[in-house]
Amino acid sequence: MLYSICYVSTLSNTLEDNELKELFDFCSSKNISKGITGVLLHNSGNFLQYFEGDEVRIKELYYSKIKKDTRHKNIITLFEKTIDVQYFTGYEAGFTSIIGENQTRSLRSYLNLLNYLDSAEMEALSKTVNSFLSAG
Ligand SMILES: Cc1cc2nc3c(=O)[nH]c(=O)nc-3n(C[C@H](O)[C@H](O)[C@H](O)COP(=O)(O)O)c2cc1C
């Protein structure tokens, strides 16, 4: 069974750019090795992450690791649900390290595209990400 989780959270203490990059790189390579895809965004001290993959792995990652990680707090789950397909499969794994405006723009277009696929999850995700990106 495939599963997806989307949450927002707040950075606990200021992280230097290189520390953020390290976190992104770590997550990116860990996730790739586990077949987990999605996006991790950081904007003005807030995170938004959407990730999807094998249900057991996704739940384990969220409840045993991410939620217990003291580098962030105020973790709010936006949605978690089973999905039929991995929407980010085959898509650039580098999306976990979005920082620049160009990447932001391509993520927006990608999510707009997914929006047309008539999926309630993707519509919710697209709207959430768009407002998150606009907030900074
Ligand atoms: C905002 C945020 C997002 C994270 N996302 C992931 C992730 O997608 N994948 C991952 O493996 N670890 C992620 N982590 C790191 C985990 O919380 C944890 O540090 C890591 O999984 C520890 O792995 P280990 O116990 O195997 O060393 C994230 C941490 C933070 C603060």
PDB file of C-alpha atoms and ligand atoms in Angstrom:
ATOM      1  CA  MET A   1       0.000   0.000   0.000  1.00  0.00           C
ATOM      2  CA  LEU A   2       1.227   3.458  -0.907  1.00  0.00           C
ATOM      3  CA  TYR A   3       0.880   6.251   1.595  1.00  0.00           C
ATOM      4  CA  SER A   4       1.461  10.005   1.690  1.00  0.00           C
ATOM      5  CA  ILE A   5       1.898  12.531   4.475  1.00  0.00           C
ATOM      6  CA  CYS A   6       1.989  16.312   4.325  1.00  0.00           C
ATOM      7  CA  TYR A   7       2.844  18.537   7.277  1.00  0.00           C
ATOM      8  CA  VAL A   8       4.108  21.981   8.192  1.00  0.00           C
ATOM      9  CA  SER A   9       6.480  22.795  11.052  1.00  0.00           C
ATOM     10  CA  THR A  10       8.660  25.541  12.488  1.00  0.00           C
ATOM     11  CA  LEU A  11      12.408  25.538  12.777  1.00  0.00           C
ATOM     12  CA  SER A  12      13.448  25.316  16.464  1.00  0.00           C
ATOM     13  CA  ASN A  13      16.647  27.300  16.223  1.00  0.00           C
ATOM     14  CA  THR A  14      18.142  29.213  13.365  1.00  0.00           C
ATOM     15  CA  LEU A  15      20.050  26.944  11.030  1.00  0.00           C
ATOM     16  CA  GLU A  16      22.839  28.255   8.827  1.00  0.00           C
ATOM     17  CA  ASP A  17      22.326  27.826   5.086  1.00  0.00           C
ATOM     18  CA  ASN A  18      24.926  25.061   4.997  1.00  0.00           C
ATOM     19  CA  GLU A  19      23.176  23.224   7.846  1.00  0.00           C
ATOM     20  CA  LEU A  20      19.888  23.432   5.947  1.00  0.00           C
ATOM     21  CA  LYS A  21      21.576  22.188   2.834  1.00  0.00           C
ATOM     22  CA  GLU A  22      23.054  19.291   4.814  1.00  0.00           C
ATOM     23  CA  LEU A  23      19.582  18.408   6.077  1.00  0.00           C
ATOM     24  CA  PHE A  24      18.147  18.566   2.548  1.00  0.00           C
ATOM     25  CA  ASP A  25      20.974  16.455   1.145  1.00  0.00           C
ATOM     26  CA  PHE A  26      20.613  13.919   3.937  1.00  0.00           C
ATOM     27  CA  CYS A  27      16.845  13.617   3.434  1.00  0.00           C
ATOM     28  CA  SER A  28      17.216  13.453  -0.306  1.00  0.00           C
ATOM     29  CA  SER A  29      19.693  10.571  -0.329  1.00  0.00           C
ATOM     30  CA  LYS A  30      17.980   8.695   2.518  1.00  0.00           C
ATOM     31  CA  ASN A  31      14.615   8.962   0.780  1.00  0.00           C
ATOM     32  CA  ILE A  32      15.935   7.914  -2.608  1.00  0.00           C
ATOM     33  CA  SER A  33      17.433   4.788  -1.051  1.00  0.00           C
ATOM     34  CA  LYS A  34      14.014   3.915   0.416  1.00  0.00           C
ATOM     35  CA  GLY A  35      11.940   4.708  -2.674  1.00  0.00           C
ATOM     36  CA  ILE A  36      10.409   7.691  -0.899  1.00  0.00           C
ATOM     37  CA  THR A  37       9.628  10.685  -3.102  1.00  0.00           C
ATOM     38  CA  GLY A  38       8.220  14.164  -2.492  1.00  0.00           C
ATOM     39  CA  VAL A  39       9.260  17.664  -1.559  1.00  0.00           C
ATOM     40  CA  LEU A  40      10.782  19.384   1.438  1.00  0.00           C
ATOM     41  CA  LEU A  41      10.514  23.171   1.392  1.00  0.00           C
ATOM     42  CA  HIS A  42      11.910  25.754   3.735  1.00  0.00           C
ATOM     43  CA  ASN A  43      10.662  29.316   3.828  1.00  0.00           C
ATOM     44  CA  SER A  44      11.362  31.908   6.542  1.00  0.00           C
ATOM     45  CA  GLY A  45      11.827  29.420   9.348  1.00  0.00           C
ATOM     46  CA  ASN A  46       8.973  27.149   8.302  1.00  0.00           C
ATOM     47  CA  PHE A  47       9.036  23.752   6.676  1.00  0.00           C
ATOM     48  CA  LEU A  48       6.481  22.130   4.451  1.00  0.00           C
ATOM     49  CA  GLN A  49       7.073  18.527   3.537  1.00  0.00           C
ATOM     50  CA  TYR A  50       5.111  16.139   1.384  1.00  0.00           C
ATOM     51  CA  PHE A  51       6.412  12.590   1.094  1.00  0.00           C
ATOM     52  CA  GLU A  52       5.055   9.365  -0.312  1.00  0.00           C
ATOM     53  CA  GLY A  53       6.037   5.739  -0.645  1.00  0.00           C
ATOM     54  CA  ASP A  54       5.576   2.387   1.057  1.00  0.00           C
ATOM     55  CA  GLU A  55       3.042   2.851   3.878  1.00  0.00           C
ATOM     56  CA  VAL A  56       5.128   1.158   6.569  1.00  0.00           C
ATOM     57  CA  ARG A  57       8.226   3.168   5.687  1.00  0.00           C
ATOM     58  CA  ILE A  58       6.328   6.454   5.460  1.00  0.00           C
ATOM     59  CA  LYS A  59       4.660   6.014   8.847  1.00  0.00           C
ATOM     60  CA  GLU A  60       7.893   4.836  10.438  1.00  0.00           C
ATOM     61  CA  LEU A  61       9.778   7.848   9.093  1.00  0.00           C
ATOM     62  CA  TYR A  62       7.125  10.307  10.228  1.00  0.00           C
ATOM     63  CA  TYR A  63       6.228   8.966  13.651  1.00  0.00           C
ATOM     64  CA  SER A  64       9.594   7.540  14.740  1.00  0.00           C
ATOM     65  CA  LYS A  65      11.986  10.070  13.211  1.00  0.00           C
ATOM     66  CA  ILE A  66      10.611  13.317  11.796  1.00  0.00           C
ATOM     67  CA  LYS A  67       8.098  14.010  14.596  1.00  0.00           C
ATOM     68  CA  LYS A  68      10.779  13.376  17.227  1.00  0.00           C
ATOM     69  CA  ASP A  69      13.398  15.541  15.550  1.00  0.00           C
ATOM     70  CA  THR A  70      14.165  18.498  17.838  1.00  0.00           C
ATOM     71  CA  ARG A  71      15.342  20.663  14.942  1.00  0.00           C
ATOM     72  CA  HIS A  72      11.716  21.586  14.331  1.00  0.00           C
ATOM     73  CA  LYS A  73       8.546  22.053  16.401  1.00  0.00           C
ATOM     74  CA  ASN A  74       4.824  22.913  16.054  1.00  0.00           C
ATOM     75  CA  ILE A  75       4.405  20.034  13.646  1.00  0.00           C
ATOM     76  CA  ILE A  76       0.945  20.091  12.101  1.00  0.00           C
ATOM     77  CA  THR A  77      -0.198  17.233   9.898  1.00  0.00           C
ATOM     78  CA  LEU A  78      -2.103  18.653   6.917  1.00  0.00           C
ATOM     79  CA  PHE A  79      -3.131  15.295   5.548  1.00  0.00           C
ATOM     80  CA  GLU A  80      -2.102  11.661   5.531  1.00  0.00           C
ATOM     81  CA  LYS A  81      -3.726   9.116   3.285  1.00  0.00           C
ATOM     82  CA  THR A  82      -3.288   6.131   1.067  1.00  0.00           C
ATOM     83  CA  ILE A  83      -2.613   6.919  -2.581  1.00  0.00           C
ATOM     84  CA  ASP A  84      -2.872   4.919  -5.789  1.00  0.00           C
ATOM     85  CA  VAL A  85       0.330   6.145  -7.410  1.00  0.00           C
ATOM     86  CA  GLN A  86       3.505   7.908  -6.342  1.00  0.00           C
ATOM     87  CA  TYR A  87       2.989  11.336  -7.876  1.00  0.00           C
ATOM     88  CA  PHE A  88       6.628  12.305  -7.605  1.00  0.00           C
ATOM     89  CA  THR A  89       8.049   9.048  -8.943  1.00  0.00           C
ATOM     90  CA  GLY A  90      10.489   9.704 -11.708  1.00  0.00           C
ATOM     91  CA  TYR A  91      10.418  13.350 -10.903  1.00  0.00           C
ATOM     92  CA  GLU A  92      13.576  15.154  -9.982  1.00  0.00           C
ATOM     93  CA  ALA A  93      14.600  14.021  -6.504  1.00  0.00           C
ATOM     94  CA  GLY A  94      16.410  17.339  -6.207  1.00  0.00           C
ATOM     95  CA  PHE A  95      13.066  18.857  -5.430  1.00  0.00           C
ATOM     96  CA  THR A  96      13.825  18.034  -1.835  1.00  0.00           C
ATOM     97  CA  SER A  97      16.382  20.837  -1.920  1.00  0.00           C
ATOM     98  CA  ILE A  98      14.331  23.635  -3.372  1.00  0.00           C
ATOM     99  CA  ILE A  99      15.723  26.999  -2.460  1.00  0.00           C
ATOM    100  CA  GLY A 100      15.984  29.251  -5.493  1.00  0.00           C
ATOM    101  CA  GLU A 101      13.284  31.206  -7.286  1.00  0.00           C
ATOM    102  CA  ASN A 102      13.731  29.229 -10.517  1.00  0.00           C
ATOM    103  CA  GLN A 103      13.123  25.952  -8.754  1.00  0.00           C
ATOM    104  CA  THR A 104      10.195  27.493  -6.921  1.00  0.00           C
ATOM    105  CA  ARG A 105       8.669  28.452 -10.243  1.00  0.00           C
ATOM    106  CA  SER A 106       9.165  25.020 -11.753  1.00  0.00           C
ATOM    107  CA  LEU A 107       7.650  23.408  -8.677  1.00  0.00           C
ATOM    108  CA  ARG A 108       4.625  25.659  -9.006  1.00  0.00           C
ATOM    109  CA  SER A 109       4.140  24.682 -12.649  1.00  0.00           C
ATOM    110  CA  TYR A 110       4.638  21.034 -11.817  1.00  0.00           C
ATOM    111  CA  LEU A 111       2.006  21.171  -9.103  1.00  0.00           C
ATOM    112  CA  ASN A 112      -0.355  23.069 -11.391  1.00  0.00           C
ATOM    113  CA  LEU A 113       0.077  20.270 -13.881  1.00  0.00           C
ATOM    114  CA  LEU A 114      -0.671  17.647 -11.251  1.00  0.00           C
ATOM    115  CA  ASN A 115      -3.739  19.662 -10.394  1.00  0.00           C
ATOM    116  CA  TYR A 116      -5.230  18.827 -13.773  1.00  0.00           C
ATOM    117  CA  LEU A 117      -4.942  15.144 -13.020  1.00  0.00           C
ATOM    118  CA  ASP A 118      -8.171  15.356 -11.086  1.00  0.00           C
ATOM    119  CA  SER A 119      -6.807  14.268  -7.769  1.00  0.00           C
ATOM    120  CA  ALA A 120      -8.115  15.727  -4.546  1.00  0.00           C
ATOM    121  CA  GLU A 121      -4.797  15.108  -2.788  1.00  0.00           C
ATOM    122  CA  MET A 122      -2.801  16.884  -5.427  1.00  0.00           C
ATOM    123  CA  GLU A 123      -5.196  19.786  -5.524  1.00  0.00           C
ATOM    124  CA  ALA A 124      -4.863  20.176  -1.762  1.00  0.00           C
ATOM    125  CA  LEU A 125      -1.097  19.849  -1.974  1.00  0.00           C
ATOM    126  CA  SER A 126      -0.839  22.308  -4.824  1.00  0.00           C
ATOM    127  CA  LYS A 127      -2.885  24.935  -2.970  1.00  0.00           C
ATOM    128  CA  THR A 128      -0.955  24.415   0.244  1.00  0.00           C
ATOM    129  CA  VAL A 129       2.419  24.659  -1.439  1.00  0.00           C
ATOM    130  CA  ASN A 130       1.388  27.736  -3.383  1.00  0.00           C
ATOM    131  CA  SER A 131       0.268  29.599  -0.292  1.00  0.00           C
ATOM    132  CA  PHE A 132       3.378  28.431   1.550  1.00  0.00           C
ATOM    133  CA  LEU A 133       5.611  29.706  -1.217  1.00  0.00           C
ATOM    134  CA  SER A 134       3.763  33.011  -1.361  1.00  0.00           C
ATOM    135  CA  ALA A 135       4.045  33.522   2.392  1.00  0.00           C
ATOM    136  CA  GLY A 136       7.757  34.270   2.369  1.00  0.00           C
TER     137      GLY A 136
HETATM  138  C1  LIG B   1      12.088  19.242   8.608  1.00  0.00           C
HETATM  139  C2  LIG B   1      12.725  17.889   8.609  1.00  0.00           C
HETATM  140  C3  LIG B   1      12.426  16.987   7.588  1.00  0.00           C
HETATM  141  C4  LIG B   1      13.014  15.726   7.552  1.00  0.00           C
HETATM  142  N1  LIG B   1      12.707  14.876   6.524  1.00  0.00           N
HETATM  143  C5  LIG B   1      13.331  13.676   6.460  1.00  0.00           C
HETATM  144  C6  LIG B   1      13.098  12.802   5.371  1.00  0.00           C
HETATM  145  O1  LIG B   1      12.316  13.090   4.459  1.00  0.00           O
HETATM  146  N2  LIG B   1      13.769  11.617   5.336  1.00  0.00           N
HETATM  147  C7  LIG B   1      14.663  11.254   6.326  1.00  0.00           C
HETATM  148  O2  LIG B   1      15.247  10.168   6.238  1.00  0.00           O
HETATM  149  N3  LIG B   1      14.905  12.064   7.353  1.00  0.00           N
HETATM  150  C8  LIG B   1      14.267  13.260   7.448  1.00  0.00           C
HETATM  151  N4  LIG B   1      14.539  14.096   8.492  1.00  0.00           N
HETATM  152  C9  LIG B   1      15.541  13.672   9.481  1.00  0.00           C
HETATM  153  C10 LIG B   1      14.917  12.754  10.513  1.00  0.00           C
HETATM  154  O3  LIG B   1      14.154  13.504  11.431  1.00  0.00           O
HETATM  155  C11 LIG B   1      16.035  12.013  11.278  1.00  0.00           C
HETATM  156  O4  LIG B   1      16.993  12.918  11.709  1.00  0.00           O
HETATM  157  C12 LIG B   1      16.720  11.006  10.409  1.00  0.00           C
HETATM  158  O5  LIG B   1      15.801  10.216   9.727  1.00  0.00           O
HETATM  159  C13 LIG B   1      17.616  10.138  11.298  1.00  0.00           C
HETATM  160  O6  LIG B   1      17.990   9.018  10.582  1.00  0.00           O
HETATM  161  P1  LIG B   1      18.821   7.859  11.309  1.00  0.00           P
HETATM  162  O7  LIG B   1      18.129   7.598  12.620  1.00  0.00           O
HETATM  163  O8  LIG B   1      18.729   6.739  10.372  1.00  0.00           O
HETATM  164  O9  LIG B   1      20.200   8.422  11.446  1.00  0.00           O
HETATM  165  C14 LIG B   1      13.940  15.363   8.558  1.00  0.00           C
HETATM  166  C15 LIG B   1      14.236  16.275   9.586  1.00  0.00           C
HETATM  167  C16 LIG B   1      13.639  17.523   9.620  1.00  0.00           C
HETATM  168  C17 LIG B   1      13.982  18.485  10.717  1.00  0.00           C
END
